[in-house]
PDB file of C-alpha atoms in Angstrom:
ATOM      1  CA  UNK A 116      -0.139  -0.305  -0.106  1.00 91.00           C
ATOM      2  CA  UNK A 117       0.785   3.935  -0.315  1.00 92.00           C
ATOM      3  CA  UNK A 118       1.295   5.058   3.096  1.00 93.00           C
ATOM      4  CA  UNK A 119       2.174   9.021   1.478  1.00 93.00           C
ATOM      5  CA  UNK A 120      -1.463   9.599   1.052  1.00 93.00           C
ATOM      6  CA  UNK A 121      -2.862  12.446  -1.241  1.00 96.00           C
ATOM      7  CA  UNK A 122      -6.249  13.571  -0.038  1.00 96.00           C
ATOM      8  CA  UNK A 123      -8.891  15.767  -0.777  1.00 97.00           C
ATOM      9  CA  UNK A 124     -11.475  17.313   2.095  1.00 95.00           C
ATOM     10  CA  UNK A 125     -14.800  17.527   1.473  1.00 89.00           C
ATOM     11  CA  UNK A 126     -14.556  21.359   1.155  1.00 91.00           C
ATOM     12  CA  UNK A 127     -12.327  21.432  -1.647  1.00 95.00           C
ATOM     13  CA  UNK A 128     -13.404  21.814  -5.085  1.00 93.00           C
ATOM     14  CA  UNK A 129     -13.083  19.816  -8.053  1.00 93.00           C
ATOM     15  CA  UNK A 130     -10.108  22.509  -9.705  1.00 91.00           C
ATOM     16  CA  UNK A 131      -7.792  21.518  -6.770  1.00 94.00           C
ATOM     17  CA  UNK A 132      -8.488  17.790  -7.322  1.00 94.00           C
ATOM     18  CA  UNK A 133      -7.573  17.859 -10.946  1.00 91.00           C
ATOM     19  CA  UNK A 134      -4.401  20.048  -9.946  1.00 93.00           C
ATOM     20  CA  UNK A 135      -3.647  16.937  -7.472  1.00 96.00           C
ATOM     21  CA  UNK A 136      -4.103  14.539 -10.115  1.00 95.00           C
ATOM     22  CA  UNK A 137      -1.840  15.891 -12.515  1.00 92.00           C
ATOM     23  CA  UNK A 138       0.978  17.266  -9.918  1.00 96.00           C
ATOM     24  CA  UNK A 139       1.493  13.883  -8.440  1.00 96.00           C
ATOM     25  CA  UNK A 140       0.583  11.540 -11.611  1.00 95.00           C
ATOM     26  CA  UNK A 141      -1.969   9.540  -9.409  1.00 96.00           C
ATOM     27  CA  UNK A 142      -5.280   8.610 -10.482  1.00 95.00           C
ATOM     28  CA  UNK A 143      -7.354   8.068  -7.128  1.00 97.00           C
ATOM     29  CA  UNK A 144      -7.858   9.959  -3.864  1.00 97.00           C
ATOM     30  CA  UNK A 145      -9.352   9.181  -0.887  1.00 97.00           C
ATOM     31  CA  UNK A 146     -12.206  12.001   0.314  1.00 97.00           C
ATOM     32  CA  UNK A 147     -11.730  12.434   4.082  1.00 96.00           C
ATOM     33  CA  UNK A 148     -13.481  14.680   6.693  1.00 92.00           C
ATOM     34  CA  UNK A 149     -10.712  14.886   9.531  1.00 86.00           C
ATOM     35  CA  UNK A 150      -8.771  11.581   9.267  1.00 82.00           C
ATOM     36  CA  UNK A 151     -12.223   9.540   8.535  1.00 90.00           C
ATOM     37  CA  UNK A 152     -12.947   8.537   4.928  1.00 95.00           C
ATOM     38  CA  UNK A 153     -16.074   9.645   3.423  1.00 95.00           C
ATOM     39  CA  UNK A 154     -15.312   8.735  -0.223  1.00 96.00           C
ATOM     40  CA  UNK A 155     -13.038   8.170  -2.943  1.00 97.00           C
ATOM     41  CA  UNK A 156     -12.428  10.430  -6.169  1.00 97.00           C
ATOM     42  CA  UNK A 157     -10.811   8.911  -9.302  1.00 95.00           C
ATOM     43  CA  UNK A 158      -9.141  10.865 -12.127  1.00 93.00           C
ATOM     44  CA  UNK A 159     -11.871   9.115 -14.191  1.00 91.00           C
ATOM     45  CA  UNK A 160     -14.771  10.621 -12.315  1.00 91.00           C
ATOM     46  CA  UNK A 161     -13.392  14.183 -13.311  1.00 88.00           C
ATOM     47  CA  UNK A 162     -13.378  13.028 -17.085  1.00 85.00           C
ATOM     48  CA  UNK A 163     -16.827  11.986 -17.083  1.00 85.00           C
ATOM     49  CA  UNK A 164     -17.951  15.869 -16.115  1.00 83.00           C
ATOM     50  CA  UNK A 165     -15.254  17.573 -18.007  1.00 75.00           C
ATOM     51  CA  UNK A 166     -12.430  17.905 -20.831  1.00 61.00           C
ATOM     52  CA  UNK A 167      -9.485  17.460 -18.293  1.00 53.00           C
ATOM     53  CA  UNK A 168      -7.685  15.265 -20.287  1.00 52.00           C
ATOM     54  CA  UNK A 169      -8.228  16.951 -23.951  1.00 50.00           C
ATOM     55  CA  UNK A 170      -5.756  19.635 -23.511  1.00 50.00           C
ATOM     56  CA  UNK A 171      -4.468  22.083 -21.428  1.00 56.00           C
ATOM     57  CA  UNK A 172      -6.238  25.205 -23.348  1.00 53.00           C
ATOM     58  CA  UNK A 173      -9.401  24.066 -21.614  1.00 50.00           C
ATOM     59  CA  UNK A 174      -8.819  25.683 -18.174  1.00 52.00           C
ATOM     60  CA  UNK A 175     -12.023  28.314 -18.495  1.00 54.00           C
ATOM     61  CA  UNK A 176     -14.331  25.456 -19.740  1.00 55.00           C
ATOM     62  CA  UNK A 177     -13.523  23.233 -16.987  1.00 59.00           C
ATOM     63  CA  UNK A 178     -13.905  25.843 -14.334  1.00 64.00           C
ATOM     64  CA  UNK A 179     -17.282  26.399 -15.530  1.00 68.00           C
ATOM     65  CA  UNK A 180     -18.272  22.929 -15.284  1.00 74.00           C
ATOM     66  CA  UNK A 181     -15.890  22.306 -11.982  1.00 79.00           C
ATOM     67  CA  UNK A 182     -18.320  25.030 -10.019  1.00 80.00           C
ATOM     68  CA  UNK A 183     -21.449  23.496 -10.789  1.00 84.00           C
ATOM     69  CA  UNK A 184     -20.502  20.188  -9.026  1.00 89.00           C
ATOM     70  CA  UNK A 185     -19.233  19.720  -5.495  1.00 91.00           C
ATOM     71  CA  UNK A 186     -16.615  16.647  -4.703  1.00 93.00           C
ATOM     72  CA  UNK A 187     -19.145  15.128  -2.741  1.00 93.00           C
ATOM     73  CA  UNK A 188     -21.591  14.844  -5.742  1.00 93.00           C
ATOM     74  CA  UNK A 189     -18.688  13.119  -8.013  1.00 93.00           C
ATOM     75  CA  UNK A 190     -17.161  11.001  -5.772  1.00 95.00           C
ATOM     76  CA  UNK A 191     -17.819   7.381  -4.676  1.00 94.00           C
ATOM     77  CA  UNK A 192     -19.811   7.590  -1.341  1.00 93.00           C
ATOM     78  CA  UNK A 193     -18.889   4.726   1.557  1.00 87.00           C
ATOM     79  CA  UNK A 194     -15.688   3.025  -0.705  1.00 94.00           C
ATOM     80  CA  UNK A 195     -14.975  -0.319   0.226  1.00 95.00           C
ATOM     81  CA  UNK A 196     -12.051  -0.128   2.689  1.00 96.00           C
ATOM     82  CA  UNK A 197      -9.510  -2.856   3.667  1.00 97.00           C
ATOM     83  CA  UNK A 198      -7.288  -3.112   7.066  1.00 97.00           C
ATOM     84  CA  UNK A 199      -3.548  -3.251   7.277  1.00 96.00           C
ATOM     85  CA  UNK A 200      -4.004  -6.731   7.674  1.00 97.00           C
ATOM     86  CA  UNK A 201      -5.906  -7.411   4.503  1.00 97.00           C
ATOM     87  CA  UNK A 202      -4.089 -10.030   2.492  1.00 96.00           C
ATOM     88  CA  UNK A 203      -2.690  -9.507  -0.984  1.00 94.00           C
ATOM     89  CA  UNK A 204      -4.733 -12.008  -2.328  1.00 95.00           C
ATOM     90  CA  UNK A 205      -7.827 -10.586  -0.400  1.00 97.00           C
ATOM     91  CA  UNK A 206      -6.980  -7.144  -2.240  1.00 97.00           C
ATOM     92  CA  UNK A 207      -6.258  -8.701  -5.475  1.00 95.00           C
ATOM     93  CA  UNK A 208      -9.818 -10.290  -5.238  1.00 96.00           C
ATOM     94  CA  UNK A 209     -11.917  -7.230  -4.338  1.00 96.00           C
ATOM     95  CA  UNK A 210      -9.887  -5.455  -7.303  1.00 95.00           C
ATOM     96  CA  UNK A 211     -10.616  -8.252  -9.693  1.00 94.00           C
ATOM     97  CA  UNK A 212     -14.331  -8.395  -8.896  1.00 95.00           C
ATOM     98  CA  UNK A 213     -14.931  -4.481  -8.787  1.00 92.00           C
ATOM     99  CA  UNK A 214     -15.388  -1.751 -11.176  1.00 87.00           C
ATOM    100  CA  UNK A 215     -12.910   0.376  -9.384  1.00 89.00           C
ATOM    101  CA  UNK A 216      -8.826  -0.060  -8.985  1.00 94.00           C
ATOM    102  CA  UNK A 217      -8.443   1.664  -5.627  1.00 96.00           C
ATOM    103  CA  UNK A 218      -8.753   0.617  -1.854  1.00 97.00           C
ATOM    104  CA  UNK A 219      -8.610   2.789   0.889  1.00 97.00           C
ATOM    105  CA  UNK A 220      -6.936   1.249   3.958  1.00 97.00           C
ATOM    106  CA  UNK A 221      -8.326   1.793   7.181  1.00 96.00           C
ATOM    107  CA  UNK A 222      -6.766   1.206  10.808  1.00 95.00           C
ATOM    108  CA  UNK A 223      -9.774   2.070  13.386  1.00 92.00           C
ATOM    109  CA  UNK A 224     -11.741   4.483  11.274  1.00 88.00           C
ATOM    110  CA  UNK A 225      -8.684   6.144  10.689  1.00 93.00           C
ATOM    111  CA  UNK A 226      -6.957   6.471   6.902  1.00 94.00           C
ATOM    112  CA  UNK A 227      -3.702   4.931   6.704  1.00 95.00           C
ATOM    113  CA  UNK A 228      -2.958   4.237   3.146  1.00 96.00           C
ATOM    114  CA  UNK A 229      -4.373   3.407  -0.253  1.00 97.00           C
ATOM    115  CA  UNK A 230      -3.582   0.139  -2.501  1.00 97.00           C
ATOM    116  CA  UNK A 231      -4.330   0.309  -6.228  1.00 96.00           C
ATOM    117  CA  UNK A 232      -4.150  -2.299  -8.852  1.00 95.00           C
ATOM    118  CA  UNK A 233      -0.713  -0.662  -9.917  1.00 94.00           C
ATOM    119  CA  UNK A 234       0.586  -1.414  -6.210  1.00 95.00           C
ATOM    120  CA  UNK A 235      -0.092  -5.221  -6.920  1.00 94.00           C
ATOM    121  CA  UNK A 236       1.419  -5.419 -10.276  1.00 94.00           C
ATOM    122  CA  UNK A 237       4.473  -3.832  -8.754  1.00 93.00           C
ATOM    123  CA  UNK A 238       4.564  -6.015  -5.981  1.00 93.00           C
ATOM    124  CA  UNK A 239       4.131  -8.911  -8.411  1.00 92.00           C
ATOM    125  CA  UNK A 240       7.084  -7.901 -10.205  1.00 95.00           C
ATOM    126  CA  UNK A 241       9.211  -7.594  -7.216  1.00 94.00           C
ATOM    127  CA  UNK A 242       8.452 -11.315  -6.709  1.00 90.00           C
ATOM    128  CA  UNK A 243       9.943 -12.427 -10.182  1.00 88.00           C
TER     129      UNK A 243
END
């Protein structure tokens, strides 16, 4: 899992989300209220409502679209979470059976990490 979490607060806006996705080259971000997870936002979620990936010249268009929605309206609410003790096999089974590619890792209601399909692939590559 990734322990250095880039997360959004429920009060953040979608422009900030896009900026963080692009700056850190990530595709999933937990949405938190203090340290508790309330949702997950993916870059794909943004693409569904904007032109975020088309060109850099569309900032004004995206600003208008982003102002029409809040993070809470676009995010996946109550995501499936795993604990730090969840096995790699269990995580792989959840991701293989689901339509998403990231799971928040929660310990006693506190977000402690995120595990993605990329994390699993990197783990497998290290085994060979």
